[in-house]
Structures are given as C-alpha cells and as structure tokens.
Amino acid sequence: MKALCYQGPKRIEYGQTADPVLSADTDAIVAMTSCAICGSDLHIYHGSPFSQDTGYCVGHEAVGEIVEVGKAVRRLKVGEKVMLSAAVGCGQCVRCLAGDIARCERGGAQCYGLSSALQGCQAEAIRIPFADFNASPIPDGLSEDQGLMLTDNLPTAYLGCRNADIGPGKTVTVIGLGPIGLMAVEIAQVLGAARVFAVDLVPGRREIAKGLGATALDPATAMQEIAAATGGRMSDCVVEAVGADATIQLGLMLAGRGGTVSAIGVNTNMDFRFPMAMAFGKSLTFRIALCSVQMYWPELIPLVRAGRLHPERFISHRLSLSEGARAYELTDTKKDGALKMVMTP
Ligand SMILES: [Zn+2]
Ligand SMILES: [Zn+2]
C-alpha cells in the first residue's frame, strides 16, 4: 500500500510499504477514507523524540471503512464506516472499561505512528488492535469530517478545558490557537466561561478566535492586557495547547491566585524550569494529561450533533495523501492559513 513514512527529520515521504495484516483475533483492518495531521505529529517531523526507528507509517487521526476483522471482533462489521481513537487501550482492564485508556493497566495507552510497533494511519490502511474498543462507527447525524475531529483533537481540547476547571462565570485563557486551541475556545464558551482570552503569535489565528467571541491577544502583551481587563485578578483557568517551554511558563504567569493551568501540548524537555515559588505563592493547580479519547465521546457526540460545537470548521486544507510532504510543511510553517490538514489516500 501507499503511506506517509518517517524517514528522518523533515522527511515524511510518500511511498510503498507493507500492507497491514491481522496479528490477533481482536484486530481489524481499516481502509482509510481520510486522515489528518495533528500538531503532535510535528514532534516526529522535527526528529522523533519517541523512538530511533525510521520507515514506519505516521499519523493517528483517521476515519475509514472496516475491510477485515479478526475472529474475536464482535461489534464492528466489514463495510462499516468507523472513526479511530488516536490512543489505543487494551479495552479489557478496569480503567479501559471505564473509558480511561490513558491509564490502561496494561502499560498505559499506546499511540499509532510513533514507531513501527504500531503503524500510523496516514496510509491507505491500518491495523487496529482491540478493534471493538479502539474504533467506533461514525455516529448517526455526524459527518465524516466531524468523526475525524473526534479521533483526537476535539476530545483533547475538551480534556484540556475540563482539566482547567472551566465552568460558569470563569475567566479563561487559551494559549496556542491551532485547531485544538480554537476548539478549546469554543468548548470553554459551551462550558459557561464568562470571558475567553485567546493568545497566539499568528494574527490570522487570532482573527479566527475573535470570530468565536474571544478576546484575542499577542503573547507579548497578554500579561498586561489580561491584568488590565481583570483588575489584576488574571485568569481562573488556563488551557495551554502548544507544549513549548515558553507557553507553559506563560500559562503559569497568566493564571491568577487559586487558578488552574491545564497543559495538553506535548513537552519532552526533561529540564523544564517550573516556577515553583510563583506556583506556591498563587496556590496554582497544574495538570497535564494524555487524552482518553473514548471517555469523552458520550459527551461530545451530542454537542457536535446539536450544533453546539463545530470542530470541522478548523479544517483549512484538503490534499491527497501523495501531497503529504507539503501538508507537513504547511502545518509546520503555518503558511497559507494552515490549520487542520485533511488528506485522502
Ligand atoms: Zn493528535
Ligand atoms: Zn486497558
């Protein structure tokens, strides 16, 4: 089959690779109808911090059609249209059964496309382990694009907001207005935020956040502007959706006394300088977590179906999988209004 494979820093190449095969009775094979690039794929693009491996398929967000199932797959049927969960649980332990796959007792959730141990989905087909649990039919009333946003970005944005303790009347700041940050702006309003500040370097992204009803700010002036707008109280809740040292530190600065900072970007810096005294002085809560995608589907699917959340509106480009190298470059450089790239094999 054809796939996008990681061949080294800034080398995501379209080429021929082995077809996926069933390796357990609980597996299924899905033929992709569309797949997307996630901000976290850029960590691999810049030289993977996750493994030394090369030549494996990348990507963890996809929708497609079941083309083959193992003998023990009960729920999914050949021909069914499904959405994947970006993170993979065993589906059998107590934590998975409660939907909390990030804490799967068989070693935590795995993710597609980080090494050849679990091939990614920016490909014509993929093997889904414990398929009954790690894929789900696209819900009635939802488009394929909406299903694709439910594979990772929307649940991750939602986790970020829940972990930030967003609720009625809160002042919220979202840092980083990529697709996940913009989804967090929309979710914060649905969860009752009184005011949302949206912070990003890119003017075009700030404009989109403004269109969603947020007060858009440049990171350089966010501190003064939020202080002025809140009478010095700053933010009750901060969602950090970048994962860079500087943006996590900014998030800790922008939180007020007793505030909560929730990080959902991937940071792999072992030497991160956490401003402990400031966090202590302000009695901050800091949370960081990987999303248990399936856990949030029962809450998010009705919100999308009812038109309260519109995650598909952050799709900026539709390309063929063969144009994958360009899609990565656009995601990386943020040129041409790049937000969410959707690719079709
Ligand atoms: Zn992702
Ligand atoms: Zn498990």
mmCIF file of C-alpha atoms in Angstrom, residues 103-310:
data_model
loop_
_atom_site.group_PDB
_atom_site.id
_atom_site.type_symbol
_atom_site.label_atom_id
_atom_site.label_comp_id
_atom_site.label_asym_id
_atom_site.label_seq_id
_atom_site.Cartn_x
_atom_site.Cartn_y
_atom_site.Cartn_z
ATOM 1 C CA ARG A 103 -4.439 4.839 32.423
ATOM 2 C CA CYS A 104 -4.797 1.398 30.796
ATOM 3 C CA GLU A 105 -3.445 -1.106 33.286
ATOM 4 C CA ARG A 106 -1.562 -2.932 30.555
ATOM 5 C CA GLY A 107 1.088 -0.238 30.437
ATOM 6 C CA GLY A 108 -0.920 2.865 29.509
ATOM 7 C CA ALA A 109 -2.341 3.889 26.172
ATOM 8 C CA GLN A 110 -0.297 3.346 23.060
ATOM 9 C CA CYS A 111 -0.370 5.733 20.130
ATOM 10 C CA TYR A 112 -0.287 4.996 16.412
ATOM 11 C CA GLY A 113 2.548 6.200 14.276
ATOM 12 C CA LEU A 114 5.331 6.715 16.835
ATOM 13 C CA SER A 115 7.393 3.705 15.763
ATOM 14 C CA SER A 116 6.992 0.501 13.773
ATOM 15 C CA ALA A 117 5.500 -1.131 16.901
ATOM 16 C CA LEU A 118 2.138 0.401 15.999
ATOM 17 C CA GLN A 119 1.955 1.730 12.437
ATOM 18 C CA GLY A 120 0.264 5.065 11.784
ATOM 19 C CA CYS A 121 -2.829 5.900 9.778
ATOM 20 C CA GLN A 122 -1.571 8.370 7.169
ATOM 21 C CA ALA A 123 -1.782 5.424 4.846
ATOM 22 C CA GLU A 124 -4.216 3.522 2.669
ATOM 23 C CA ALA A 125 -4.907 1.054 5.501
ATOM 24 C CA ILE A 126 -4.135 0.360 9.153
ATOM 25 C CA ARG A 127 -4.332 -2.464 11.700
ATOM 26 C CA ILE A 128 -6.466 -1.568 14.734
ATOM 27 C CA PRO A 129 -5.634 -3.564 17.903
ATOM 28 C CA PHE A 130 -8.608 -4.454 20.165
ATOM 29 C CA ALA A 131 -10.740 -3.036 17.399
ATOM 30 C CA ASP A 132 -14.118 -3.294 19.125
ATOM 31 C CA PHE A 133 -12.805 -0.883 21.699
ATOM 32 C CA ASN A 134 -10.414 1.361 19.738
ATOM 33 C CA ALA A 135 -12.700 2.194 16.826
ATOM 34 C CA SER A 136 -16.347 3.135 16.731
ATOM 35 C CA PRO A 137 -18.935 3.507 13.974
ATOM 36 C CA ILE A 138 -19.257 7.151 12.923
ATOM 37 C CA PRO A 139 -22.324 8.237 14.926
ATOM 38 C CA ASP A 140 -25.606 8.937 13.142
ATOM 39 C CA GLY A 141 -26.035 12.553 12.217
ATOM 40 C CA LEU A 142 -22.300 13.280 12.162
ATOM 41 C CA SER A 143 -20.273 13.909 9.015
ATOM 42 C CA GLU A 144 -17.039 12.094 8.268
ATOM 43 C CA ASP A 145 -15.149 15.331 8.943
ATOM 44 C CA GLN A 146 -16.773 15.597 12.371
ATOM 45 C CA GLY A 147 -15.879 11.960 13.044
ATOM 46 C CA LEU A 148 -12.284 12.735 12.084
ATOM 47 C CA MET A 149 -12.139 15.612 14.583
ATOM 48 C CA LEU A 150 -13.436 13.232 17.277
ATOM 49 C CA THR A 151 -10.464 10.872 16.826
ATOM 50 C CA ASP A 152 -8.190 13.171 18.801
ATOM 51 C CA ASN A 153 -8.399 16.973 18.548
ATOM 52 C CA LEU A 154 -11.861 17.628 19.929
ATOM 53 C CA PRO A 155 -11.561 15.173 22.865
ATOM 54 C CA THR A 156 -8.082 16.566 23.621
ATOM 55 C CA ALA A 157 -9.390 20.142 23.611
ATOM 56 C CA TYR A 158 -12.254 19.030 25.855
ATOM 57 C CA LEU A 159 -9.902 17.278 28.279
ATOM 58 C CA GLY A 160 -7.807 20.445 28.350
ATOM 59 C CA CYS A 161 -10.864 22.507 29.288
ATOM 60 C CA ARG A 162 -12.131 20.032 31.891
ATOM 61 C CA ASN A 163 -8.669 19.803 33.446
ATOM 62 C CA ALA A 164 -8.589 23.619 33.641
ATOM 63 C CA ASP A 165 -11.752 23.536 35.814
ATOM 64 C CA ILE A 166 -13.692 25.682 33.342
ATOM 65 C CA GLY A 167 -17.231 26.333 34.495
ATOM 66 C CA PRO A 168 -19.913 29.020 34.651
ATOM 67 C CA GLY A 169 -18.614 32.539 35.122
ATOM 68 C CA LYS A 170 -14.925 31.675 34.815
ATOM 69 C CA THR A 171 -12.302 33.792 33.110
ATOM 70 C CA VAL A 172 -10.426 31.528 30.722
ATOM 71 C CA THR A 173 -7.233 31.946 28.719
ATOM 72 C CA VAL A 174 -6.349 29.621 25.857
ATOM 73 C CA ILE A 175 -2.714 29.735 24.708
ATOM 74 C CA GLY A 176 -1.984 28.457 21.205
ATOM 75 C CA LEU A 177 -4.686 28.785 18.565
ATOM 76 C CA GLY A 178 -4.038 25.796 16.376
ATOM 77 C CA PRO A 179 -7.039 23.532 15.764
ATOM 78 C CA ILE A 180 -7.034 22.216 19.363
ATOM 79 C CA GLY A 181 -6.716 25.680 20.916
ATOM 80 C CA LEU A 182 -9.511 27.045 18.724
ATOM 81 C CA MET A 183 -11.693 24.083 19.653
ATOM 82 C CA ALA A 184 -10.898 24.830 23.308
ATOM 83 C CA VAL A 185 -12.115 28.418 22.819
ATOM 84 C CA GLU A 186 -15.444 27.102 21.528
ATOM 85 C CA ILE A 187 -15.701 24.452 24.283
ATOM 86 C CA ALA A 188 -14.898 27.000 27.020
ATOM 87 C CA GLN A 189 -17.927 29.012 25.956
ATOM 88 C CA VAL A 190 -20.170 25.939 25.926
ATOM 89 C CA LEU A 191 -18.934 25.145 29.467
ATOM 90 C CA GLY A 192 -20.047 28.588 30.636
ATOM 91 C CA ALA A 193 -16.923 30.762 30.573
ATOM 92 C CA ALA A 194 -17.787 34.415 31.145
ATOM 93 C CA ARG A 195 -14.778 35.597 29.193
ATOM 94 C CA VAL A 196 -12.204 33.892 26.994
ATOM 95 C CA PHE A 197 -8.800 35.350 26.152
ATOM 96 C CA ALA A 198 -7.107 33.672 23.197
ATOM 97 C CA VAL A 199 -3.341 34.031 22.791
ATOM 98 C CA ASP A 200 -1.262 33.298 19.691
ATOM 99 C CA LEU A 201 1.594 34.788 17.689
ATOM 100 C CA VAL A 202 -0.195 34.358 14.345
ATOM 101 C CA PRO A 203 -2.566 37.255 13.511
ATOM 102 C CA GLY A 204 -4.788 35.098 11.269
ATOM 103 C CA ARG A 205 -5.356 32.637 14.096
ATOM 104 C CA ARG A 206 -6.215 35.456 16.498
ATOM 105 C CA GLU A 207 -8.805 36.681 13.975
ATOM 106 C CA ILE A 208 -10.495 33.266 13.963
ATOM 107 C CA ALA A 209 -10.609 33.251 17.774
ATOM 108 C CA LYS A 210 -12.135 36.730 17.702
ATOM 109 C CA GLY A 211 -14.785 35.381 15.354
ATOM 110 C CA LEU A 212 -15.574 32.762 18.018
ATOM 111 C CA GLY A 213 -16.195 35.508 20.571
ATOM 112 C CA ALA A 214 -12.822 35.504 22.324
ATOM 113 C CA THR A 215 -10.624 38.489 23.132
ATOM 114 C CA ALA A 216 -7.546 37.807 21.003
ATOM 115 C CA LEU A 217 -4.114 38.760 22.324
ATOM 116 C CA ASP A 218 -0.497 38.694 21.230
ATOM 117 C CA PRO A 219 1.692 36.733 23.704
ATOM 118 C CA ALA A 220 3.983 39.755 24.123
ATOM 119 C CA THR A 221 1.206 41.894 25.624
ATOM 120 C CA ALA A 222 -1.118 39.198 27.047
ATOM 121 C CA MET A 223 0.126 39.682 30.603
ATOM 122 C CA GLN A 224 -0.601 43.440 30.750
ATOM 123 C CA GLU A 225 -3.857 43.208 28.807
ATOM 124 C CA ILE A 226 -5.329 40.418 30.931
ATOM 125 C CA ALA A 227 -4.215 42.221 34.099
ATOM 126 C CA ALA A 228 -5.917 45.410 32.895
ATOM 127 C CA ALA A 229 -9.101 43.602 31.833
ATOM 128 C CA THR A 230 -9.477 41.647 35.085
ATOM 129 C CA GLY A 231 -8.411 44.315 37.585
ATOM 130 C CA GLY A 232 -5.263 42.288 38.275
ATOM 131 C CA ARG A 233 -7.112 39.060 39.081
ATOM 132 C CA MET A 234 -5.841 37.318 35.896
ATOM 133 C CA SER A 235 -7.327 34.015 34.638
ATOM 134 C CA ASP A 236 -9.180 31.426 36.675
ATOM 135 C CA CYS A 237 -8.456 28.780 34.057
ATOM 136 C CA VAL A 238 -5.642 28.462 31.519
ATOM 137 C CA VAL A 239 -5.535 25.918 28.706
ATOM 138 C CA GLU A 240 -2.043 25.581 27.243
ATOM 139 C CA ALA A 241 -2.308 23.974 23.801
ATOM 140 C CA VAL A 242 1.238 24.280 22.459
ATOM 141 C CA GLY A 243 3.603 22.311 24.669
ATOM 142 C CA ALA A 244 6.585 24.664 24.364
ATOM 143 C CA ASP A 245 8.510 25.712 27.480
ATOM 144 C CA ALA A 246 7.709 29.389 26.895
ATOM 145 C CA THR A 247 3.949 28.851 26.505
ATOM 146 C CA ILE A 248 3.682 26.637 29.594
ATOM 147 C CA GLN A 249 5.578 29.282 31.551
ATOM 148 C CA LEU A 250 3.304 31.981 30.109
ATOM 149 C CA GLY A 251 0.291 29.921 31.187
ATOM 150 C CA LEU A 252 1.583 29.783 34.756
ATOM 151 C CA MET A 253 2.048 33.579 34.675
ATOM 152 C CA LEU A 254 -1.423 34.279 33.285
ATOM 153 C CA ALA A 255 -3.220 32.260 35.959
ATOM 154 C CA GLY A 256 -4.500 34.193 38.950
ATOM 155 C CA ARG A 257 -4.489 33.192 42.614
ATOM 156 C CA GLY A 258 -6.033 29.770 43.057
ATOM 157 C CA GLY A 259 -6.115 29.327 39.292
ATOM 158 C CA THR A 260 -5.700 26.137 37.299
ATOM 159 C CA VAL A 261 -3.313 25.605 34.397
ATOM 160 C CA SER A 262 -4.014 22.678 32.115
ATOM 161 C CA ALA A 263 -1.361 21.588 29.606
ATOM 162 C CA ILE A 264 -2.307 19.434 26.628
ATOM 163 C CA GLY A 265 0.621 20.095 24.308
ATOM 164 C CA VAL A 266 3.447 17.551 24.232
ATOM 165 C CA ASN A 267 6.618 18.725 26.004
ATOM 166 C CA THR A 268 9.609 16.385 26.040
ATOM 167 C CA ASN A 269 12.049 18.689 27.848
ATOM 168 C CA MET A 270 13.446 16.863 30.875
ATOM 169 C CA ASP A 271 14.955 20.126 32.180
ATOM 170 C CA PHE A 272 11.800 22.292 32.140
ATOM 171 C CA ARG A 273 12.156 25.186 34.597
ATOM 172 C CA PHE A 274 8.961 25.149 36.641
ATOM 173 C CA PRO A 275 8.469 28.437 38.567
ATOM 174 C CA MET A 276 7.821 26.652 41.830
ATOM 175 C CA ALA A 277 7.803 29.698 44.136
ATOM 176 C CA MET A 278 5.300 31.553 41.970
ATOM 177 C CA ALA A 279 3.041 28.489 41.745
ATOM 178 C CA PHE A 280 3.286 28.110 45.518
ATOM 179 C CA GLY A 281 2.588 31.795 46.117
ATOM 180 C CA LYS A 282 -0.508 31.732 43.899
ATOM 181 C CA SER A 283 -1.708 28.286 45.087
ATOM 182 C CA LEU A 284 -1.884 27.131 41.483
ATOM 183 C CA THR A 285 -3.107 23.776 40.275
ATOM 184 C CA PHE A 286 -1.170 22.397 37.301
ATOM 185 C CA ARG A 287 -2.489 19.454 35.319
ATOM 186 C CA ILE A 288 -1.034 17.669 32.320
ATOM 187 C CA ALA A 289 -2.518 14.626 30.660
ATOM 188 C CA LEU A 290 -2.876 12.438 27.626
ATOM 189 C CA CYS A 291 -6.453 12.221 26.418
ATOM 190 C CA SER A 292 -8.585 9.135 26.944
ATOM 191 C CA VAL A 293 -10.381 9.776 23.666
ATOM 192 C CA GLN A 294 -13.237 7.289 24.082
ATOM 193 C CA MET A 295 -14.102 8.596 27.540
ATOM 194 C CA TYR A 296 -15.352 11.899 26.096
ATOM 195 C CA TRP A 297 -17.270 10.616 23.066
ATOM 196 C CA PRO A 298 -20.558 10.279 25.018
ATOM 197 C CA GLU A 299 -20.381 13.961 25.989
ATOM 198 C CA LEU A 300 -19.000 15.363 22.741
ATOM 199 C CA ILE A 301 -21.031 13.481 20.144
ATOM 200 C CA PRO A 302 -24.371 15.043 21.251
ATOM 201 C CA LEU A 303 -22.756 18.504 21.410
ATOM 202 C CA VAL A 304 -21.480 18.177 17.842
ATOM 203 C CA ARG A 305 -24.748 16.669 16.627
ATOM 204 C CA ALA A 306 -26.713 19.520 18.201
ATOM 205 C CA GLY A 307 -24.519 22.132 16.507
ATOM 206 C CA ARG A 308 -23.070 23.498 19.749
ATOM 207 C CA LEU A 309 -19.513 22.559 18.681
ATOM 208 C CA HIS A 310 -18.218 22.801 15.102
#
